[in-house]
mmCIF file of C-alpha atoms in Angstrom:
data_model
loop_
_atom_site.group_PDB
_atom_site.id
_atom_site.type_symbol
_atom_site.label_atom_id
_atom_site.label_comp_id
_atom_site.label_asym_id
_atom_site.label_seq_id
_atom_site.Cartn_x
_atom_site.Cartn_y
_atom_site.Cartn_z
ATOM 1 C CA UNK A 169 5.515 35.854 43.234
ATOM 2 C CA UNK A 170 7.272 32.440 44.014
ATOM 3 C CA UNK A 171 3.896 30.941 43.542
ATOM 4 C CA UNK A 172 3.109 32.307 39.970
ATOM 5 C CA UNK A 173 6.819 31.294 39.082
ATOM 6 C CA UNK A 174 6.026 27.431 40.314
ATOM 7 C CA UNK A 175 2.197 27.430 38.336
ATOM 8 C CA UNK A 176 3.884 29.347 35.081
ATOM 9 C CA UNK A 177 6.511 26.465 35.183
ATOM 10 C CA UNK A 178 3.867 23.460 35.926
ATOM 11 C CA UNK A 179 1.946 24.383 32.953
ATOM 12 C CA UNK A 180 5.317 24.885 30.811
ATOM 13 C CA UNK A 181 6.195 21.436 31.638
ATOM 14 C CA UNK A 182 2.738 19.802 31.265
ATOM 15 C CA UNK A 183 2.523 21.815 27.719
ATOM 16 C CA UNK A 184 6.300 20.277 27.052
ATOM 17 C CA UNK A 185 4.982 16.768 27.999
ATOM 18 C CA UNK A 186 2.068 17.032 25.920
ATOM 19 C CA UNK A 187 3.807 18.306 22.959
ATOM 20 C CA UNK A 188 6.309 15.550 23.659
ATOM 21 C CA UNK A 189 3.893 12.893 23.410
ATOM 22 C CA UNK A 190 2.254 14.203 20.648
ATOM 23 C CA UNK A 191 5.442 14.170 18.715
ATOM 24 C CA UNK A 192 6.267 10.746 19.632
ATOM 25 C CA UNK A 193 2.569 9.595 18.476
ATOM 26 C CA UNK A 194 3.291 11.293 15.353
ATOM 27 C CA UNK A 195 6.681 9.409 14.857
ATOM 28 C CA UNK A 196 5.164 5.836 15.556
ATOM 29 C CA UNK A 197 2.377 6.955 12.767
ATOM 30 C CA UNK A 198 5.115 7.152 10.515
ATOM 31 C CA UNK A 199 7.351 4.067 11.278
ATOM 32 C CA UNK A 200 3.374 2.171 11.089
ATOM 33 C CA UNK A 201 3.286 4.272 7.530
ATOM 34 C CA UNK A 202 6.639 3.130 6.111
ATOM 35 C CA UNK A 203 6.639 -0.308 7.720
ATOM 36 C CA UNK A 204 2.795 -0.720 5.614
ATOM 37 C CA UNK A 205 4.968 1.114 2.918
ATOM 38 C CA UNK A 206 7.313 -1.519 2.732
ATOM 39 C CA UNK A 207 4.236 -4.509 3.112
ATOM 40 C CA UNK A 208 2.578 -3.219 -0.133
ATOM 41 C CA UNK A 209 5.797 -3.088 -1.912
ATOM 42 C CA UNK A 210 6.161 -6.632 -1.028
ATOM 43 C CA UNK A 211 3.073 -7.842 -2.449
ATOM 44 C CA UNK A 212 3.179 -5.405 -5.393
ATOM 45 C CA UNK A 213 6.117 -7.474 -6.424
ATOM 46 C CA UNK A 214 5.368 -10.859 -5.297
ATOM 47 C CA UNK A 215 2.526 -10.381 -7.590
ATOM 48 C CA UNK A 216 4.452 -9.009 -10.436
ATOM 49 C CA UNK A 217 6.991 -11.543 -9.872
ATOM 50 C CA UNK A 218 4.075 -14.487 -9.986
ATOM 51 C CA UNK A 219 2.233 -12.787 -13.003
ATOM 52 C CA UNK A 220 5.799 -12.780 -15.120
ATOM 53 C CA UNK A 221 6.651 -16.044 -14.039
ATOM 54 C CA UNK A 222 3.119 -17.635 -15.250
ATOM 55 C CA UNK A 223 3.954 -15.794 -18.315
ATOM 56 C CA UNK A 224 6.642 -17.836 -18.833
ATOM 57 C CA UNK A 225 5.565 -21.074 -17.759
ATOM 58 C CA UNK A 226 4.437 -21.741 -21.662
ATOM 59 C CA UNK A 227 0.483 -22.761 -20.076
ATOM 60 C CA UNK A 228 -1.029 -19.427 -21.330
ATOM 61 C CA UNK A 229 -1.815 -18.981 -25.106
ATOM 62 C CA UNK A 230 1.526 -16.492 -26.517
ATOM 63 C CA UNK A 231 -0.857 -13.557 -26.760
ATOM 64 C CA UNK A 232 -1.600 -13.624 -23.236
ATOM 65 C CA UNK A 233 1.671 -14.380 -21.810
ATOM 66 C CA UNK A 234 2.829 -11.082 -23.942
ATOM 67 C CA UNK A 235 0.541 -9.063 -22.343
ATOM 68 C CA UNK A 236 0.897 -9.921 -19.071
ATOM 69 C CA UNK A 237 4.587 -10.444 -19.009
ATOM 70 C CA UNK A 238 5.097 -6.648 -20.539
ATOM 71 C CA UNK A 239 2.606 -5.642 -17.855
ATOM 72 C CA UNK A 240 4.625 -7.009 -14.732
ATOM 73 C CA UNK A 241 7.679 -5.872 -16.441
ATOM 74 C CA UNK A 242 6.315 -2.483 -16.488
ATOM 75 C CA UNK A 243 5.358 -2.580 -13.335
ATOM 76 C CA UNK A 244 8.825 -4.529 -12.027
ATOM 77 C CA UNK A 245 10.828 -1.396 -13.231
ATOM 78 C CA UNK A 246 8.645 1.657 -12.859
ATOM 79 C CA UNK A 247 10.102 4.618 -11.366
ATOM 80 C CA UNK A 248 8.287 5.742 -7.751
ATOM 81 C CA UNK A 249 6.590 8.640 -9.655
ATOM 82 C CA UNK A 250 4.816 5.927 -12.417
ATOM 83 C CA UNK A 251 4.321 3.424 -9.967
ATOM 84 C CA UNK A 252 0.179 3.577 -9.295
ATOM 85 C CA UNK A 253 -0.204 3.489 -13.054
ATOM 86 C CA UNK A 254 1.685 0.508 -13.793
ATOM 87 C CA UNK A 255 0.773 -1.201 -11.117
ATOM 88 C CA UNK A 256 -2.924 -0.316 -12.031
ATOM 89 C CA UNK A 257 -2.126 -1.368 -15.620
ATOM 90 C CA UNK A 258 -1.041 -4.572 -14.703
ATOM 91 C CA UNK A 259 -4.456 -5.359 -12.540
ATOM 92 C CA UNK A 260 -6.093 -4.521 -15.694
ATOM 93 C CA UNK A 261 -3.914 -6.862 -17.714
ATOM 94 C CA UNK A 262 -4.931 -9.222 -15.267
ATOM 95 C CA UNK A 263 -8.619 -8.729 -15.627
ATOM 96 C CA UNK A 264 -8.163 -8.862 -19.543
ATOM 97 C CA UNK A 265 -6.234 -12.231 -19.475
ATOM 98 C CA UNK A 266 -8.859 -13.830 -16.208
ATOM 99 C CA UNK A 267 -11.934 -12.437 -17.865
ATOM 100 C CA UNK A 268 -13.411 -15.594 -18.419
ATOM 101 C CA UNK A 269 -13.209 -18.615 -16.037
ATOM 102 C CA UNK A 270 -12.510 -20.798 -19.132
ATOM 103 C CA UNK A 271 -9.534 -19.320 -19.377
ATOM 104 C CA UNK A 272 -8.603 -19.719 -15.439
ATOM 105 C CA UNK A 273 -9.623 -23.589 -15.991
ATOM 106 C CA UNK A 274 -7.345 -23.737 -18.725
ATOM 107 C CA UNK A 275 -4.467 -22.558 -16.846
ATOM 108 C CA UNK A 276 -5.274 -24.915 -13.772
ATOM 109 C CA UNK A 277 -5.635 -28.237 -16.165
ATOM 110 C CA UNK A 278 -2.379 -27.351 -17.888
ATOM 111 C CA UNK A 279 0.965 -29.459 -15.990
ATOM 112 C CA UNK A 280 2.030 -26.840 -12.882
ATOM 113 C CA UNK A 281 -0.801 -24.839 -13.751
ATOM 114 C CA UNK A 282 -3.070 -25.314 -10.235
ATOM 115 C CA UNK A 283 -0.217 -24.357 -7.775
ATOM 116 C CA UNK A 284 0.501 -21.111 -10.212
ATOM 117 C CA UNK A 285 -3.320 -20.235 -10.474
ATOM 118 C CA UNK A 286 -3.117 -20.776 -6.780
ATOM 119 C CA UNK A 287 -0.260 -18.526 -6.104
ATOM 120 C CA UNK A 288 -1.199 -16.096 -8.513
ATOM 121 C CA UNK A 289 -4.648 -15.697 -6.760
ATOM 122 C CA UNK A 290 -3.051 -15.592 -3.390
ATOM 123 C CA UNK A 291 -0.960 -12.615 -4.882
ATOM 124 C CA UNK A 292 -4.072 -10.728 -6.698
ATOM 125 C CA UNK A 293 -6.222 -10.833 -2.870
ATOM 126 C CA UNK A 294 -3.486 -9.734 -0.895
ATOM 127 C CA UNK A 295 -2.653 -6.453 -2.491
ATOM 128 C CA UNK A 296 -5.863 -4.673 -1.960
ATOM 129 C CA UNK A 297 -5.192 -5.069 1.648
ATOM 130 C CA UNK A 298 -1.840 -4.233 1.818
ATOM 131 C CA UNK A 299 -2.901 -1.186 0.405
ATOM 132 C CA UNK A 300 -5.597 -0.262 2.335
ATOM 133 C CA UNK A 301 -3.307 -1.188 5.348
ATOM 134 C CA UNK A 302 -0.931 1.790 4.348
ATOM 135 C CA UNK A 303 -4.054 4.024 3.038
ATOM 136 C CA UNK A 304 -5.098 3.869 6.473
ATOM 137 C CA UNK A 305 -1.755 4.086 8.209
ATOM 138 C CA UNK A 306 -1.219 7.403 5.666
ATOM 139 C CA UNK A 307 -4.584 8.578 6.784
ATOM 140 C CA UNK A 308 -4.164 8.406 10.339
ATOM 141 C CA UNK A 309 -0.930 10.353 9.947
ATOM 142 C CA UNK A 310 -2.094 13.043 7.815
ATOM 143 C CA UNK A 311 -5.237 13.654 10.256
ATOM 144 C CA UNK A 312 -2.612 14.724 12.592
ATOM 145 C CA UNK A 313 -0.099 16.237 11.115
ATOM 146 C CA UNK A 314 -3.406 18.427 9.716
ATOM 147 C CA UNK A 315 -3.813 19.752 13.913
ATOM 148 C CA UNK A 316 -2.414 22.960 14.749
ATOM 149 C CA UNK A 317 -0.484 22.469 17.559
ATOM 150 C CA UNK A 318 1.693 20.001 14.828
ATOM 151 C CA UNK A 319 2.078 22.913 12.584
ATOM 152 C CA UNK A 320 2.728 25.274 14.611
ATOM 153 C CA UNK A 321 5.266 24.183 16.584
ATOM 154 C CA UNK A 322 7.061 21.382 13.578
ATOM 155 C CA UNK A 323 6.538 18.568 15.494
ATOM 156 C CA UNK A 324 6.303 16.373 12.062
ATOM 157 C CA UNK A 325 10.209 17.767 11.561
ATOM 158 C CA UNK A 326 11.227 17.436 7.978
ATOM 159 C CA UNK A 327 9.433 14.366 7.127
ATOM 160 C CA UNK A 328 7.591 14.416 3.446
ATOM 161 C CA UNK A 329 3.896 14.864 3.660
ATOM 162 C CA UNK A 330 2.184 11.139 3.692
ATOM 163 C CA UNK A 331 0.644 10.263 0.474
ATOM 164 C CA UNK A 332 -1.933 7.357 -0.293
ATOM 165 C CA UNK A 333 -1.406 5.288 -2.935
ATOM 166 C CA UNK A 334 -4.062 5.263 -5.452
ATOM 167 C CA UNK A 335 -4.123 2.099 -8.086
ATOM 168 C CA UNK A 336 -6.345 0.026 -9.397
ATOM 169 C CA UNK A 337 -6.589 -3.243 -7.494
ATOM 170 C CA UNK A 338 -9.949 -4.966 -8.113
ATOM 171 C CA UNK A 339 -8.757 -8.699 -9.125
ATOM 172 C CA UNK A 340 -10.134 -11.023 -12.046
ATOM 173 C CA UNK A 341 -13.003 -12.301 -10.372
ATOM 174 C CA UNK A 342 -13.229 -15.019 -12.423
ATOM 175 C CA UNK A 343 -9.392 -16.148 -10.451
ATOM 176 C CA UNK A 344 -10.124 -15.548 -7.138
ATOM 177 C CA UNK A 345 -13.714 -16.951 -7.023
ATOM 178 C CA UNK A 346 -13.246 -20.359 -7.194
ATOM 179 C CA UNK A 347 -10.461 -19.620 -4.742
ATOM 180 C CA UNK A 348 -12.668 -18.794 -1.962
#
């Protein structure tokens, strides 16, 4: 009897410590999920900030500088739940403007207008892999919060359920290829 007691507790604790683990896994998915959160955010608006500031600047022809200021505006002051579409609106604002590499030559020859192209380009690369950063970071959590043993016993607590953020972030190629 003593026996069965000891093995029925053993395997209690061992499922405990598992459990435990798994939770803790779980909960370092989600600080790598915000903390990627927080990256793309960063770069969303550094290149909003850049794109409205080179729309400014007086080197792009007043049509252009319209659209893209409006553009990072938009996507400056969009609420969470309009977010992916003005931040995929502005990429294609982007694309509209850079169509051409005339266009990006005209920006660099203008006074300033190198270090902005430069920056701006810088910007435009690094948000497809901030994104994909916290894609993957989402993806990894959702794969386990999807297991039973997560469900069943709430190890994911009251957290919201991880979502990917979808946009539109192929950049002008005619910016970033001379930038390579």
């Amino acid at each position: 009897m003593t026996a069965t007691l000891i093995w029925i507790l053993v395997v209690l604790v061992a499922i405990g410590v598992y459990l435990s683990w798994t939770a803790g896994r779980l909960d370092r998915l989600h600080v790598r999920m915000d903390a990627a959160r927080a990256a793309l955010d960063a770069q969303l608006l550094r290149r909003a900030s850049v794109t409205q500031e080179l729309a400014t600047s007086g080197v792009l022809d007043p049509a252009a500088s319209i659209v893209l200021y409006e553009a990072a505006h938009a996507a400056r002051q969009a609420e969470e739940e309009q977010r992916e579409v003005a931040e995929s609106e502005l990429s294609q604002a982007l694309r509209a403007v850079f169509e051409l590499p005339a266009q990006v030559e005209a920006v660099r020859e203008a006074p300033g207008g190198e270090a902005a192209a430069r920056e701006l380009a810088e910007a435009v690369r690094r948000v497809p892999m901030a994104r994909r950063f916290h894609n993957d970071a989402v993806g990894a959590a959702r794969r386990l919060r999807e297991h039973r043993k997560v469900r069943w016993f709430r190890l994911a607590g009251h957290a919201p359920f991880p979502l990917a953020f979808e946009m539109d972030d192929e950049p002008p190629a005619a910016l970033v290829e001379r930038d390579i």
